[in-house]
Short mmCIF file of C-alpha atoms and ligand atoms in Angstrom, two decimals:
data_model
loop_
_atom_site.label_atom_id
_atom_site.label_comp_id
_atom_site.label_asym_id
_atom_site.label_seq_id
_atom_site.Cartn_x
_atom_site.Cartn_y
_atom_site.Cartn_z
CA MET A 1 -17.57 -0.52 9.01
CA GLU A 2 -16.47 -2.44 6.76
CA VAL A 3 -12.75 -3.09 6.08
CA VAL A 4 -11.15 -4.41 2.65
CA ILE A 5 -7.32 -5.88 2.90
CA LEU A 6 -5.15 -5.19 0.22
CA LEU A 7 -1.90 -7.60 1.21
CA GLY A 8 0.82 -7.91 -1.69
CA GLY A 9 4.16 -7.06 -1.68
CA PRO A 10 5.93 -4.11 -2.87
CA GLY A 11 5.75 -2.60 -6.22
CA SER A 12 2.40 -5.27 -6.54
CA GLY A 13 -0.08 -2.23 -7.29
CA LYS A 14 -1.83 -2.02 -3.96
CA GLY A 15 -2.01 2.45 -4.07
CA THR A 16 -2.59 2.10 -8.21
CA THR A 17 -5.70 -0.60 -7.51
CA ALA A 18 -6.96 1.62 -4.55
CA GLU A 19 -6.75 4.88 -5.82
CA ARG A 20 -8.81 3.29 -8.73
CA VAL A 21 -11.32 1.30 -6.83
CA ARG A 22 -12.01 4.10 -4.18
CA GLY A 23 -13.83 6.74 -6.42
CA ARG A 24 -15.77 4.30 -8.15
CA LEU A 25 -17.01 2.08 -4.87
CA GLY A 26 -17.10 4.62 -2.61
CA TYR A 27 -13.99 3.18 -0.50
CA ILE A 28 -11.42 5.45 2.06
CA HIS A 29 -8.20 4.78 0.76
CA ILE A 30 -5.83 4.65 3.85
CA SER A 31 -1.92 4.21 2.47
CA THR A 32 -0.10 3.75 5.58
CA GLY A 33 3.12 4.31 3.43
CA ASP A 34 1.78 7.64 2.06
CA MET A 35 0.72 8.75 5.48
CA LEU A 36 4.07 8.00 6.84
CA ARG A 37 5.67 9.51 3.74
CA GLU A 38 3.48 12.84 4.61
CA ALA A 39 4.93 12.79 8.30
CA VAL A 40 8.32 12.60 7.30
CA ARG A 41 7.70 15.89 4.71
CA ASN A 42 5.99 17.80 7.88
CA GLY A 43 8.99 16.28 10.56
CA SER A 44 6.85 15.39 12.82
CA ASP A 45 8.03 13.33 15.91
CA VAL A 46 6.23 10.17 13.97
CA GLY A 47 7.98 11.42 10.68
CA LEU A 48 11.17 11.26 12.41
CA LYS A 49 11.31 8.49 14.09
CA ALA A 50 9.30 6.23 10.53
CA ASP A 51 12.23 8.02 8.45
CA LEU A 52 15.00 6.01 9.72
CA TYR A 53 13.30 2.66 9.03
CA MET A 54 11.62 3.92 5.33
CA LYS A 55 15.35 4.01 4.09
CA ARG A 56 16.92 1.31 4.53
CA GLY A 57 13.67 -0.90 3.81
CA GLU A 58 12.65 -1.65 6.97
CA LEU A 59 9.26 -1.91 8.79
CA VAL A 60 8.30 1.12 11.09
CA PRO A 61 7.74 -0.24 14.83
CA ASP A 62 4.09 -2.23 15.34
CA ASP A 63 3.07 0.59 18.05
CA ILE A 64 3.19 3.55 15.86
CA MET A 65 1.95 1.97 12.98
CA ILE A 66 -1.45 0.88 15.22
CA GLU A 67 -1.78 4.49 16.39
CA ILE A 68 -1.68 5.76 13.41
CA VAL A 69 -4.26 3.54 11.56
CA VAL A 70 -6.64 3.39 14.66
CA GLU A 71 -6.76 7.09 14.98
CA ARG A 72 -7.73 7.71 10.75
CA MET A 73 -10.52 5.23 11.51
CA ARG A 74 -11.75 6.87 14.18
CA ARG A 75 -12.67 9.31 12.60
CA GLY A 76 -14.93 7.70 9.78
CA ASN A 77 -18.39 6.56 11.33
CA LYS A 78 -19.93 3.15 11.40
CA ASP A 79 -21.23 2.88 7.63
CA SER A 80 -17.61 4.23 6.49
CA LYS A 81 -15.97 1.17 4.00
CA TYR A 82 -11.96 1.61 4.02
CA LEU A 83 -9.44 0.23 1.76
CA LEU A 84 -6.35 -0.56 3.45
CA ASP A 85 -3.13 -0.50 1.46
CA GLY A 86 0.08 -1.43 3.28
CA PHE A 87 -1.69 -2.57 6.71
CA PRO A 88 -1.63 -5.11 8.15
CA ARG A 89 1.90 -6.00 7.49
CA THR A 90 2.39 -8.14 10.81
CA SER A 91 0.61 -10.80 12.70
CA GLU A 92 1.10 -7.75 15.47
CA GLN A 93 -0.49 -5.94 13.08
CA ALA A 94 -3.46 -8.51 11.93
CA THR A 95 -4.83 -8.72 16.06
CA LEU A 96 -4.62 -5.11 16.92
CA LEU A 97 -6.78 -4.67 13.91
CA GLU A 98 -9.36 -7.06 14.24
CA LYS A 99 -9.75 -6.70 17.98
CA SER A 100 -10.09 -2.70 17.46
CA LEU A 101 -12.49 -3.50 14.26
CA ALA A 102 -14.72 -5.76 17.55
CA ASP A 103 -14.79 -2.92 19.72
CA GLU A 104 -16.11 -0.77 16.60
CA LYS A 105 -18.43 -3.22 15.82
CA GLY A 106 -16.58 -3.33 12.43
CA GLU A 107 -15.38 -6.06 10.34
CA ILE A 108 -13.03 -7.47 7.51
CA SER A 109 -15.71 -7.88 4.31
CA GLN A 110 -12.21 -9.06 2.13
CA VAL A 111 -8.48 -9.85 1.87
CA LEU A 112 -7.08 -9.41 -1.62
CA PHE A 113 -3.78 -10.45 -2.60
CA LEU A 114 -2.04 -8.84 -5.05
CA ASP A 115 0.62 -11.53 -6.77
CA ALA A 116 3.30 -10.86 -8.93
CA PRO A 117 6.71 -12.38 -9.14
CA SER A 118 9.69 -10.30 -7.80
CA GLU A 119 11.46 -9.60 -10.92
CA LEU A 120 8.31 -7.92 -12.20
CA LEU A 121 8.21 -5.33 -8.77
CA MET A 122 11.84 -5.03 -8.95
CA LYS A 123 11.76 -3.62 -12.80
CA ARG A 124 8.35 -1.34 -11.81
CA LEU A 125 9.67 0.13 -8.39
CA THR A 126 13.32 0.56 -9.75
CA GLY A 127 12.08 2.37 -13.00
CA ARG A 128 8.60 4.24 -11.26
CA ARG A 129 8.83 8.00 -10.86
CA ILE A 130 6.71 10.09 -9.07
CA CYS A 131 5.18 13.64 -9.14
CA ARG A 132 5.98 16.11 -6.39
CA GLU A 133 2.82 17.94 -6.70
CA CYS A 134 0.42 15.65 -7.83
CA GLY A 135 1.46 11.88 -6.71
CA ILE A 136 0.86 10.57 -10.48
CA ASN A 137 2.68 7.43 -11.05
CA TYR A 138 5.22 6.96 -14.56
CA HIS A 139 7.58 4.44 -15.31
CA VAL A 140 11.06 5.75 -17.40
CA GLU A 141 10.33 2.48 -19.74
CA THR A 142 6.66 2.00 -19.86
CA MET A 143 4.76 5.01 -18.82
CA ARG A 144 7.25 7.86 -19.81
CA PRO A 145 5.46 11.38 -19.33
CA LYS A 146 5.70 13.72 -22.66
CA LYS A 147 9.02 15.61 -22.06
CA GLU A 148 11.61 13.76 -19.34
CA GLY A 149 11.22 14.10 -15.44
CA VAL A 150 8.47 16.86 -15.92
CA CYS A 151 3.92 15.41 -15.40
CA ASP A 152 2.20 15.37 -18.33
CA ALA A 153 -1.21 16.24 -16.38
CA CYS A 154 0.42 19.88 -13.96
CA GLY A 155 3.59 20.32 -14.91
CA GLY A 156 5.38 18.90 -11.92
CA GLU A 157 8.60 18.30 -10.84
CA LEU A 158 9.53 14.05 -11.24
CA TYR A 159 11.49 12.04 -8.67
CA GLN A 160 11.97 9.19 -7.25
CA ARG A 161 11.42 6.98 -4.28
CA PRO A 162 14.50 7.25 -2.07
CA ASP A 163 13.61 3.37 -1.21
CA ASP A 164 13.19 2.94 -4.58
CA HIS A 165 16.72 1.89 -5.22
CA GLU A 166 17.38 -1.50 -5.99
CA SER A 167 19.44 -2.10 -2.36
CA THR A 168 16.58 -1.24 -0.37
CA ILE A 169 13.68 -2.50 -3.13
CA LYS A 170 15.81 -6.15 -1.96
CA ASN A 171 15.46 -5.13 1.46
CA ARG A 172 11.68 -4.21 1.36
CA LEU A 173 11.11 -7.77 -0.80
CA ASP A 174 13.14 -9.34 1.85
CA VAL A 175 10.95 -8.03 4.25
CA TYR A 176 7.98 -8.76 2.92
CA GLY A 177 8.91 -12.47 2.60
CA ARG A 178 10.16 -12.65 6.25
CA GLN A 179 6.86 -10.39 8.03
CA THR A 180 4.45 -9.90 5.38
CA GLU A 181 3.76 -13.30 3.47
CA SER A 182 3.17 -14.96 6.91
CA LEU A 183 -0.72 -12.94 6.91
CA ILE A 184 -1.29 -15.10 3.61
CA SER A 185 -1.88 -18.12 5.37
CA ARG A 186 -3.53 -16.55 7.87
CA TYR A 187 -6.47 -15.01 6.10
CA LYS A 188 -5.83 -18.33 3.50
CA LYS A 189 -6.86 -20.78 7.13
CA LYS A 190 -9.69 -18.21 7.58
CA GLY A 191 -11.29 -18.50 4.08
CA MET A 192 -11.28 -15.01 3.69
CA LEU A 193 -8.24 -14.72 1.02
CA LYS A 194 -8.70 -13.87 -2.82
CA ARG A 195 -5.40 -14.27 -4.56
CA ILE A 196 -5.34 -11.86 -7.87
CA ASP A 197 -2.57 -12.32 -10.78
CA SER A 198 -1.39 -8.12 -10.23
CA SER A 199 1.19 -9.14 -13.57
CA VAL A 200 -1.65 -7.80 -16.00
CA ALA A 201 -2.65 -5.13 -16.82
CA VAL A 202 -4.10 -2.31 -14.33
CA ASP A 203 -7.45 -2.30 -15.84
CA ASN A 204 -7.73 -6.19 -15.46
CA ILE A 205 -6.69 -6.02 -12.37
CA VAL A 206 -8.81 -3.19 -11.56
CA ASN A 207 -12.16 -5.53 -13.03
CA VAL A 208 -11.98 -8.25 -11.18
CA VAL A 209 -11.51 -6.25 -8.43
CA VAL A 210 -14.45 -4.09 -8.74
CA ASP A 211 -16.46 -7.38 -9.37
CA ILE A 212 -14.92 -9.22 -5.89
CA LEU A 213 -16.16 -5.98 -4.18
CA GLU A 214 -19.70 -5.21 -5.93
CA GLY A 215 -20.25 -9.09 -4.64
P1 AP5 B 301 4.58 1.92 1.43
O1 AP5 B 301 4.17 2.44 0.51
O2 AP5 B 301 3.14 0.56 1.47
O3 AP5 B 301 5.43 0.50 0.21
P2 AP5 B 301 5.16 -0.92 -0.34
O4 AP5 B 301 4.35 -1.62 0.04
O5 AP5 B 301 6.65 -1.26 -0.70
O6 AP5 B 301 4.62 -0.58 -2.05
P3 AP5 B 301 4.37 0.36 -2.56
O7 AP5 B 301 4.10 2.29 -2.65
O8 AP5 B 301 5.92 0.47 -3.41
O9 AP5 B 301 4.11 -0.39 -4.18
P4 AP5 B 301 1.97 -1.04 -4.13
O10 AP5 B 301 1.94 -2.29 -4.13
O11 AP5 B 301 1.38 0.37 -3.81
O12 AP5 B 301 2.60 -0.31 -6.07
P5 AP5 B 301 2.24 0.73 -6.96
O13 AP5 B 301 0.62 0.61 -6.63
O14 AP5 B 301 3.16 2.00 -6.31
O15 AP5 B 301 5.61 1.80 2.23
C1 AP5 B 301 6.66 2.01 2.25
C2 AP5 B 301 7.59 1.70 3.34
O16 AP5 B 301 6.64 2.66 4.66
C3 AP5 B 301 7.80 0.39 3.59
O17 AP5 B 301 8.89 -0.18 3.72
C4 AP5 B 301 8.15 0.98 5.64
O18 AP5 B 301 8.97 1.29 5.97
C5 AP5 B 301 6.46 1.77 5.94
N1 AP5 B 301 5.65 0.94 6.19
C6 AP5 B 301 4.31 1.18 5.55
N2 AP5 B 301 3.19 0.79 6.20
C7 AP5 B 301 3.48 0.14 6.79
C8 AP5 B 301 2.97 -0.74 8.02
N3 AP5 B 301 1.89 -1.41 8.16
N4 AP5 B 301 3.99 -1.45 8.61
C9 AP5 B 301 5.07 -0.75 8.80
N5 AP5 B 301 6.09 -0.16 8.22
C10 AP5 B 301 5.11 0.23 7.08
O19 AP5 B 301 3.16 0.40 -8.32
C11 AP5 B 301 3.89 0.31 -8.14
C12 AP5 B 301 4.97 0.96 -9.64
O20 AP5 B 301 3.96 -0.16 -11.19
C13 AP5 B 301 3.77 2.20 -10.08
O21 AP5 B 301 5.05 2.54 -10.93
C14 AP5 B 301 2.80 1.86 -11.21
O22 AP5 B 301 2.19 2.77 -12.07
C15 AP5 B 301 3.14 0.49 -11.90
N6 AP5 B 301 2.17 -0.01 -11.57
C16 AP5 B 301 1.19 -0.87 -10.67
N7 AP5 B 301 0.26 -2.00 -11.25
C17 AP5 B 301 0.90 -1.86 -12.86
C18 AP5 B 301 0.73 -2.58 -13.89
N8 AP5 B 301 -0.14 -4.03 -13.70
N9 AP5 B 301 1.03 -3.15 -14.96
C19 AP5 B 301 2.23 -2.41 -14.73
N10 AP5 B 301 2.95 -1.34 -13.98
C20 AP5 B 301 2.09 -1.52 -12.64
#
């Protein structure tokens, strides 16, 4: 079992990059944000608990997160390759991931840090709109749909994520600085971290990531 960790602030492009890389290289994309949003939509116990934290831009407690991710990875086999988007986000999550991989004889092969300035992240997220049906991302200024509010690909309705309002984004950036940035030095010390400039065009980021993963 092989794991690639995508680290980076909210809006740094973790989800966009993972979606483009996954099909090309045969990785399974695990986005903890998407899993939680699905749980919220389904009204499950986990979803009801998680919703309270996500609305405020805070982290969902570690015990819930670890259970969700470990359960998802157990569905794979020893040859599975995972792209982890949004996990780990705290030192506790990182420690438990390492322990769980040791038990399964798996390893973290790369830690890719998508880095962009916070002002750019704020612009990307306040303008992001998402299709309710197929999940494609748009942006009100840089990636506008042909018809306002309607998805070009499937005609679905475009919506704004509830945590993509300016005050919640500020909190998400602050939480990232307080709780997740320490993982950058953790993996740097282990000699595993590769910094990638994510303020450039998506295609360029994807090419860099593919080159790294293809070794
Ligand atoms: P999550 O969904 O993981 O949110 P996030 O980390 O804030 O990241 P985003 O999904 O907003 O951004 P991204 O980096 O994936 O960027 P994207 O590619 O979408 O988590 C949401 C919440 O769930 C958290 O706040 C927390 O409450 C909870 N949670 C999740 N995991 C957790 C965990 N492990 N522990 C505890 N709680 C957890 O791109 C953003 C926008 O920019 C898009 O519109 C895109 O089109 C655009 N864009 C991307 N790249 C480029 C580019 N290169 N150029 C131009 N535009 C670009």
